[in-house]
Coordinates of C-alpha atoms and ligand atoms in Angstrom, one line a residue:
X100 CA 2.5 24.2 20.8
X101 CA 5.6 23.3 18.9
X102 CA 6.2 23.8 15.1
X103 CA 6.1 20.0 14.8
X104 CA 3.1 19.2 16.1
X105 CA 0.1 18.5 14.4
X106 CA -3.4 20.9 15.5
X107 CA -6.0 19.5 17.0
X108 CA -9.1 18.4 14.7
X109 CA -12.4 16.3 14.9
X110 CA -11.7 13.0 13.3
X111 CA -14.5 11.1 11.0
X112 CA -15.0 7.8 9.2
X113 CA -17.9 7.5 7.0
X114 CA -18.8 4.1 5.6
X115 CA -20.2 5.6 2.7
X116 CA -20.6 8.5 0.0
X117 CA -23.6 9.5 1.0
X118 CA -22.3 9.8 4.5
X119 CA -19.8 11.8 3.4
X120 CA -22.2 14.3 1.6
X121 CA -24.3 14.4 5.0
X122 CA -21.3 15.4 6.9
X123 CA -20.2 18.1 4.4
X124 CA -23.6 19.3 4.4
X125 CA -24.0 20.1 8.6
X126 CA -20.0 21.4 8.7
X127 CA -20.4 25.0 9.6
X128 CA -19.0 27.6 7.0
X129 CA -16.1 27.8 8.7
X130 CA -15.0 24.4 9.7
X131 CA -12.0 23.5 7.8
X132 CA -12.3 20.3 6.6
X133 CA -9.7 17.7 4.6
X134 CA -10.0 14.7 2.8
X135 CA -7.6 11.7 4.2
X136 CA -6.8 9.5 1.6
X137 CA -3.5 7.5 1.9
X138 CA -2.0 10.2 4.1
X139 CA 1.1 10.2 2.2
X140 CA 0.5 13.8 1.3
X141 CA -1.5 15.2 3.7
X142 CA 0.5 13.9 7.0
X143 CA 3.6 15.5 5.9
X144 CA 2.2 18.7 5.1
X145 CA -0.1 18.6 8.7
X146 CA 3.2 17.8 10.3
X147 CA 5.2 21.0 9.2
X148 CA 1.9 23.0 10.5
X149 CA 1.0 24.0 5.9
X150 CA -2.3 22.5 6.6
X151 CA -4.1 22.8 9.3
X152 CA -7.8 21.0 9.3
X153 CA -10.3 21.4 12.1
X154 CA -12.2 18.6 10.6
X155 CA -10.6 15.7 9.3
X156 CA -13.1 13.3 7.2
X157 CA -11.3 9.5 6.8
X158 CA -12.0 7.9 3.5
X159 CA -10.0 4.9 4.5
X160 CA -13.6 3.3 5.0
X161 CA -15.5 4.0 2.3
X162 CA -15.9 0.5 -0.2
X163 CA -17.5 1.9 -3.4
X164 CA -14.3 4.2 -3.7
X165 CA -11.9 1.3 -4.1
X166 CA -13.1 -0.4 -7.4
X167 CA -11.5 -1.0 -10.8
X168 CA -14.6 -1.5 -13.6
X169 CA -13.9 -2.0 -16.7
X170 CA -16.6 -2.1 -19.5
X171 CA -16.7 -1.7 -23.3
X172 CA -16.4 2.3 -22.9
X173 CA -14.7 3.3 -20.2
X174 CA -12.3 1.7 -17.1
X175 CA -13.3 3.7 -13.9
X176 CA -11.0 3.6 -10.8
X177 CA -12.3 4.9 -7.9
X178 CA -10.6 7.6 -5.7
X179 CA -9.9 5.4 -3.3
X180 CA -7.9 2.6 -5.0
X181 CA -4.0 2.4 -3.9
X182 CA -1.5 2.4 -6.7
X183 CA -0.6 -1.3 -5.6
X184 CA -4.0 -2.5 -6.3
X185 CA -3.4 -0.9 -9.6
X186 CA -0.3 -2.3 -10.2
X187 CA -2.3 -5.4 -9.3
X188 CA -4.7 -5.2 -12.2
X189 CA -3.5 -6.5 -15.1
X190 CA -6.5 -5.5 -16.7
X191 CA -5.1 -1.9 -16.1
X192 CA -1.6 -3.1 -17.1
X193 CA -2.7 -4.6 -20.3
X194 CA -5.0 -1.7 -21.6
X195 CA -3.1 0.9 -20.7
X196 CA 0.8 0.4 -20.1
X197 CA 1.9 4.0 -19.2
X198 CA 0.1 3.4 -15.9
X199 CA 1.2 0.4 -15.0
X200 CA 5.0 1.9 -16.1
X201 CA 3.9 5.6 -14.1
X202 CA 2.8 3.7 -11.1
X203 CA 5.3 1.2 -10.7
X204 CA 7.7 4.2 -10.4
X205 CA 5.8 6.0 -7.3
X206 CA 8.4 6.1 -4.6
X207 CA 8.5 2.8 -2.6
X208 CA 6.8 0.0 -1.5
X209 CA 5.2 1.7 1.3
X210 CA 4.6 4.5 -0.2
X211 CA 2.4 2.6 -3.2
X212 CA 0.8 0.4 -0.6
X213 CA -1.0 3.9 1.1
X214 CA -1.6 6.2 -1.5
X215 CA -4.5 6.6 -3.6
X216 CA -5.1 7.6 -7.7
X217 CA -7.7 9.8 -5.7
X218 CA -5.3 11.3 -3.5
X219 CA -2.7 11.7 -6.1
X220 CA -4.6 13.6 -8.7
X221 CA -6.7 15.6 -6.1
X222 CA -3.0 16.6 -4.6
X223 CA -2.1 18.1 -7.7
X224 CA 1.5 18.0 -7.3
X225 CA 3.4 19.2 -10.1
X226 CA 5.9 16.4 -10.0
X227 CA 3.2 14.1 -9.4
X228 CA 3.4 10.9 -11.6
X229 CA 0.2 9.9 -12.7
X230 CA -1.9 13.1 -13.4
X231 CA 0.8 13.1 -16.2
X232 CA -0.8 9.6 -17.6
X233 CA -4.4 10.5 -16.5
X234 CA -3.7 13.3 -19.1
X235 CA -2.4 12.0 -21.9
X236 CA -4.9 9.5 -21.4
X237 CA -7.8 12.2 -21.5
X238 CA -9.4 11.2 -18.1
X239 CA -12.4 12.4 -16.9
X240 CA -12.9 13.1 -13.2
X241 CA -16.4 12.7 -11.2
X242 CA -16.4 15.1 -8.4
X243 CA -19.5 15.0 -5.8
X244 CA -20.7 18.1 -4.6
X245 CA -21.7 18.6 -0.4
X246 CA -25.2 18.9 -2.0
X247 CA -24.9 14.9 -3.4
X248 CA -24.8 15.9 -7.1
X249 CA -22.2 14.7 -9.3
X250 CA -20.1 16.2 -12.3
X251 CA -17.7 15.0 -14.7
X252 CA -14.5 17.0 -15.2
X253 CA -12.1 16.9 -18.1
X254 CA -8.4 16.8 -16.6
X255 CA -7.4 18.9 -19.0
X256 CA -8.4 21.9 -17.6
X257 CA -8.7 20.3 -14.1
X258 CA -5.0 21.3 -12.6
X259 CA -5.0 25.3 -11.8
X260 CA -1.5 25.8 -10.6
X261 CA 0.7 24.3 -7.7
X262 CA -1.7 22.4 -5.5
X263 CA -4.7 24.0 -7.0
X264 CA -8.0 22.5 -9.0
X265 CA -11.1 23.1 -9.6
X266 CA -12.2 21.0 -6.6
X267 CA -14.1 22.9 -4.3
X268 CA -13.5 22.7 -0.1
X269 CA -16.4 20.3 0.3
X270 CA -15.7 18.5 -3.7
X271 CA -14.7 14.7 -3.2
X272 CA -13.5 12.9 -6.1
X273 CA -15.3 9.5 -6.3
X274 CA -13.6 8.0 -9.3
X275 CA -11.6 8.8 -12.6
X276 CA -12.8 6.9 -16.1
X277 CA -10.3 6.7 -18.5
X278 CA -12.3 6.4 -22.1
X279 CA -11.7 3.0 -24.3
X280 CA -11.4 3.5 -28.0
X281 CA -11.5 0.1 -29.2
X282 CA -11.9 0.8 -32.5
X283 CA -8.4 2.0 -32.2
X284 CA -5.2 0.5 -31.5
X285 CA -3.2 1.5 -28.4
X286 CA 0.1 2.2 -27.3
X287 CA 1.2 3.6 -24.8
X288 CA 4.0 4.7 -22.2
X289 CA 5.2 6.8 -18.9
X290 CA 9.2 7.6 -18.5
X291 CA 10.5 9.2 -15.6
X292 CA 14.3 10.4 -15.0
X293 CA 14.5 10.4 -11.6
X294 CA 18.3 11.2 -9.0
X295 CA 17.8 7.5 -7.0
X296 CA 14.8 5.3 -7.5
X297 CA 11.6 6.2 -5.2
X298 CA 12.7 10.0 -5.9
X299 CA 10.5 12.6 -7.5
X300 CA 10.7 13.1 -11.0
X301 CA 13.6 15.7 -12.8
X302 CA 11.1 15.0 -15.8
X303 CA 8.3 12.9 -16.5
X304 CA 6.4 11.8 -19.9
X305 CA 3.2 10.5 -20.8
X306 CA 2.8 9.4 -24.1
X307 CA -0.8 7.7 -25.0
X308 CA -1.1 6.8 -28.7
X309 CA -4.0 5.3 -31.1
X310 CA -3.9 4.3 -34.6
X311 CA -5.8 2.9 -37.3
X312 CA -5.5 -0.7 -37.1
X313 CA -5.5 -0.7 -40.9
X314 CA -3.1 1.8 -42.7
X315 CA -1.3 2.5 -39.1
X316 CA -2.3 6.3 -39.3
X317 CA -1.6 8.1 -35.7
X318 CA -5.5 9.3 -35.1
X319 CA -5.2 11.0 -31.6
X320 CA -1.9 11.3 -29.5
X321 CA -2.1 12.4 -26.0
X322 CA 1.4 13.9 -24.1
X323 CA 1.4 14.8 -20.2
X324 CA 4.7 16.2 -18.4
X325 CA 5.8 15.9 -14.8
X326 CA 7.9 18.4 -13.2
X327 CA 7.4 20.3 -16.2
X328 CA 5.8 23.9 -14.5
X329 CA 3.8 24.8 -12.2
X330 CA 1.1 22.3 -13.2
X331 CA 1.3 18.5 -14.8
X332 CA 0.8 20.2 -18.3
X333 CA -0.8 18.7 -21.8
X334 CA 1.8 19.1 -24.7
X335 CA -1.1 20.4 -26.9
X336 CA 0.9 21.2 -29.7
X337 CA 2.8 18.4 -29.7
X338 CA -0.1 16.4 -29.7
X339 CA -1.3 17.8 -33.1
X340 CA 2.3 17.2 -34.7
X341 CA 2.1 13.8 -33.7
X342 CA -1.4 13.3 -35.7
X343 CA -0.3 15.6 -38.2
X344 CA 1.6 13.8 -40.5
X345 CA 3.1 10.4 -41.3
X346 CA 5.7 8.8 -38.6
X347 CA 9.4 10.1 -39.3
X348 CA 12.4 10.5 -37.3
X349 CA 12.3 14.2 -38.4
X350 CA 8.4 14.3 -36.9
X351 CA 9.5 12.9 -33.7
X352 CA 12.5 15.8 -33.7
X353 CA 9.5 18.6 -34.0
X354 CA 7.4 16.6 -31.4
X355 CA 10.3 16.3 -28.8
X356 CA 11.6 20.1 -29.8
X357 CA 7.8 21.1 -29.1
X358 CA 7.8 19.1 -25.9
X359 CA 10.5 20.8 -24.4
X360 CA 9.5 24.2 -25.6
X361 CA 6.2 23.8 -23.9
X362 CA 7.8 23.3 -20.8
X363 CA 9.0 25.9 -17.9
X364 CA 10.6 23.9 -15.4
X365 CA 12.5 25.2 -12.2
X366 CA 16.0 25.6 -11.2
X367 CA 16.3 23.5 -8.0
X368 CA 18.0 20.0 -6.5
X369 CA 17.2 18.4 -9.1
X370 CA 18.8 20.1 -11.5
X371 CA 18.6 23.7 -13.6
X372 CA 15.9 24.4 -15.5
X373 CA 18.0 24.3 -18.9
X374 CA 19.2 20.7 -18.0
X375 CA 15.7 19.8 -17.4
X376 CA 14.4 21.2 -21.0
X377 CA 17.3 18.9 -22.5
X378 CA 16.1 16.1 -20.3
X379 CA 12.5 17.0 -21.4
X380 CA 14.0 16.2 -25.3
X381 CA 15.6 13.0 -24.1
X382 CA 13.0 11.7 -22.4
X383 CA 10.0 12.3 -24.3
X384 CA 12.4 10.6 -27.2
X385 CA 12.4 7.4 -25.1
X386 CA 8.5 7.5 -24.2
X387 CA 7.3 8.3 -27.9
X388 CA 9.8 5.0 -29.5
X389 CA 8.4 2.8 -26.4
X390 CA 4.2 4.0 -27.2
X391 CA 5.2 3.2 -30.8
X392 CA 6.7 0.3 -30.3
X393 CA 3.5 -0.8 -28.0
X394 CA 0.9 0.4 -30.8
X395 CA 2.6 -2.4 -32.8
X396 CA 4.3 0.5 -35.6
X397 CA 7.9 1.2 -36.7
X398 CA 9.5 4.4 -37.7
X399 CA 11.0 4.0 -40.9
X400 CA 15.0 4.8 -40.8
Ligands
FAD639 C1 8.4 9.2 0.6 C2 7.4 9.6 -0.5 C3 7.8 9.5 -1.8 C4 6.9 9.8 -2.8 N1 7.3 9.7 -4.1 C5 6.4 10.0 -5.1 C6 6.8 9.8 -6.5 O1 7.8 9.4 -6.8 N2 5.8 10.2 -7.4 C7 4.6 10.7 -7.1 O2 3.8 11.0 -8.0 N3 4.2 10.9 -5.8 C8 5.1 10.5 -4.8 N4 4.7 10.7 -3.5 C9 3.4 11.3 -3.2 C10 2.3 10.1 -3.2 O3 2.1 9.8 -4.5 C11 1.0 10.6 -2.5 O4 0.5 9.4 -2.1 C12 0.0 11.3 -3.3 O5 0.5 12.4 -3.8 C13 -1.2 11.6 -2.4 O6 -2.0 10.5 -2.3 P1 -2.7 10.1 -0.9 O7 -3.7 9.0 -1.2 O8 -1.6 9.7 0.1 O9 -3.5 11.4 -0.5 P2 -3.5 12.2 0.9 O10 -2.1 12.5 1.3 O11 -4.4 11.5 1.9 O12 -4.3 13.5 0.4 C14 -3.6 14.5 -0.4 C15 -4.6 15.6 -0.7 O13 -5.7 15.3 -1.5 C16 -6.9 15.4 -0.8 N5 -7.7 14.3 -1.2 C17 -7.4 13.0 -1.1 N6 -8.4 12.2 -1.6 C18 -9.3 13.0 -2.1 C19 -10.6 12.8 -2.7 N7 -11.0 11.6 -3.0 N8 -11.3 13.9 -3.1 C20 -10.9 15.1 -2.8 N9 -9.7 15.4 -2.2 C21 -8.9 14.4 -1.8 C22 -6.6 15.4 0.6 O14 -7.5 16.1 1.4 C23 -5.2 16.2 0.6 O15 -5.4 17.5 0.5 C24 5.6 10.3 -2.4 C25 5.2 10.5 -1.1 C26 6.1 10.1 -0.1 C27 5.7 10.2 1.3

């Protein structure tokens, strides 16, 4: 076999959930098995022989994965929604900007017309896009277990290092529900410096804010970075600065300075990892004045 090509594997496409749980259940222990979402991921990794599945379940299939609900509490987007069908929501694009802005940055055309939120945040690439905003948005993440039983995961302590979460071998992600806070009002915003457009990110900021519709108070503030280390991280302390006192340029200096010293970026293509915790400064800068801006607030000069 050349280094090119792909291993053999058993190919399945379940029409269902539950026929997904029944073919987890009667894999053998030591039947590796994949998940194939939009492939956009997965192929490419299959192809240089990183991955090699024996058993290969297609989700492609599957209806109930590919629905956007919204309700009074919560807007759930299954796994298996593609990032155009997002980007085709304006329901999604209305409540929450920073995905519509993340998303409409995902490499190309083709590449938004395959993959999956599923895919994307199950992938757990540290320059992915939208784990950023599914952080700063304080996701939650439904994960079915082989047996049939579900769970609800906060993303916050979901990503576990390069290409590693808490998702078990046989865990399939059936949906992600971001939380509405209507009582608050919401801005928010996703900005990526990337070399050429469809490119990776150098850096990447989520910036999810709510206020007081009243006396314009910053309540909660959620920050997610892309490309930042060797996980999509949550500016924690950052977060905290941003709630902790009135808005002012010199706030927004500590929350940028705290951004970029959360972050431990790596020296590569894309630039050195002292250019990128400049860039982290600049950036975040640009995504905190465009959340404001969106929460309908001013920072006084
Ligand atoms: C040319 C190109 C440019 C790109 N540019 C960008 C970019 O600018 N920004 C960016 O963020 N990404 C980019 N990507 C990556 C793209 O976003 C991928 O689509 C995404 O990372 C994976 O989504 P997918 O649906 O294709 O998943 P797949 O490739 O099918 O799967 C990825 C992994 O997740 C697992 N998986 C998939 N679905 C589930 C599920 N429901 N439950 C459990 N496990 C699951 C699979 O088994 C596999 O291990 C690019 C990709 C390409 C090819």
């Amino acid at each position: 076999m050349g280094s090119s090509e792909i291993s053999d594997f058993e190919y399945f496409a379940p029409s269902s959930i539950l026929e997904v749980s029944k073919l987890l259940r009667n894999l053998t222990r030591n039947a590796n098995a994949k998940f194939l979402a939009g492939g956009m991921s997965l192929l490419p990794t299959m192809k240089v022989g990183l991955v090699s599945p024996s058993i290969m379940i297609d989700l492609n299939r599957i209806k109930e994965l590919k629905q956007i609900v919204l309700n009074k509490t919560r807007l759930r987007i299954g796994a298996m929604t593609r990032y155009s069908e997002v980007l085709e929501s304006k329901q999604v694009g209305k409540l929450f900007p920073e995905i519509y802005d993340c998303v409409s940055e995902i490499g190309d055309m083709q590449v938004r017309n395959r993959g999956t939120v599923g895919g994307a945040v199950a992938h757990a690439d540290p320059s992915g896009d939208l784990s950023s905003c599914m952080v700063s948005l304080g996701a939650k993440l439904v994960v079915r277990g082989a047996k049939g039983v579900s769970k609800e995961l906060d993303i916050s302590k979901f990503f576990q290092g390069p290409f590693t979460t808490l998702l078990g071998p046989r865990d399939l992600l059936t949906e992600i529900r971001i939380p509405i806070d209507s009582k608050h009002m919401h801005g928010g915003a996703y900005v990526k410096l990337e070399r050429t457009a469809g490119d990776f990110a150098i850096v990447g900021v989520a910036v999810s804010l709510w206020r007081d519709k009243k006396s314009g108070k910053i309540v909660r503030a959620g920050i997610g970075l892309t490309s930042a280390g060797d996980r999509t991280l949550k500016a924690t302390d950052a977060e905290k600065l941003l709630t902790s006192s009135p808005l002012t340029t010199g706030l927004l200096d500590g929350v940028t300075n705290s951004i970029a010293a959360a972050t431990d970026p790596s020296s590569d293509v894309r630039g050195d990892k002292e250019y990128k915790k400049e860039m982290f400064r600049v950036i975040s800068e640009r995504a905190m004045n465009l959340a404001i801006e969106r929460a309908g607030l001013r920072v006084p000069r």
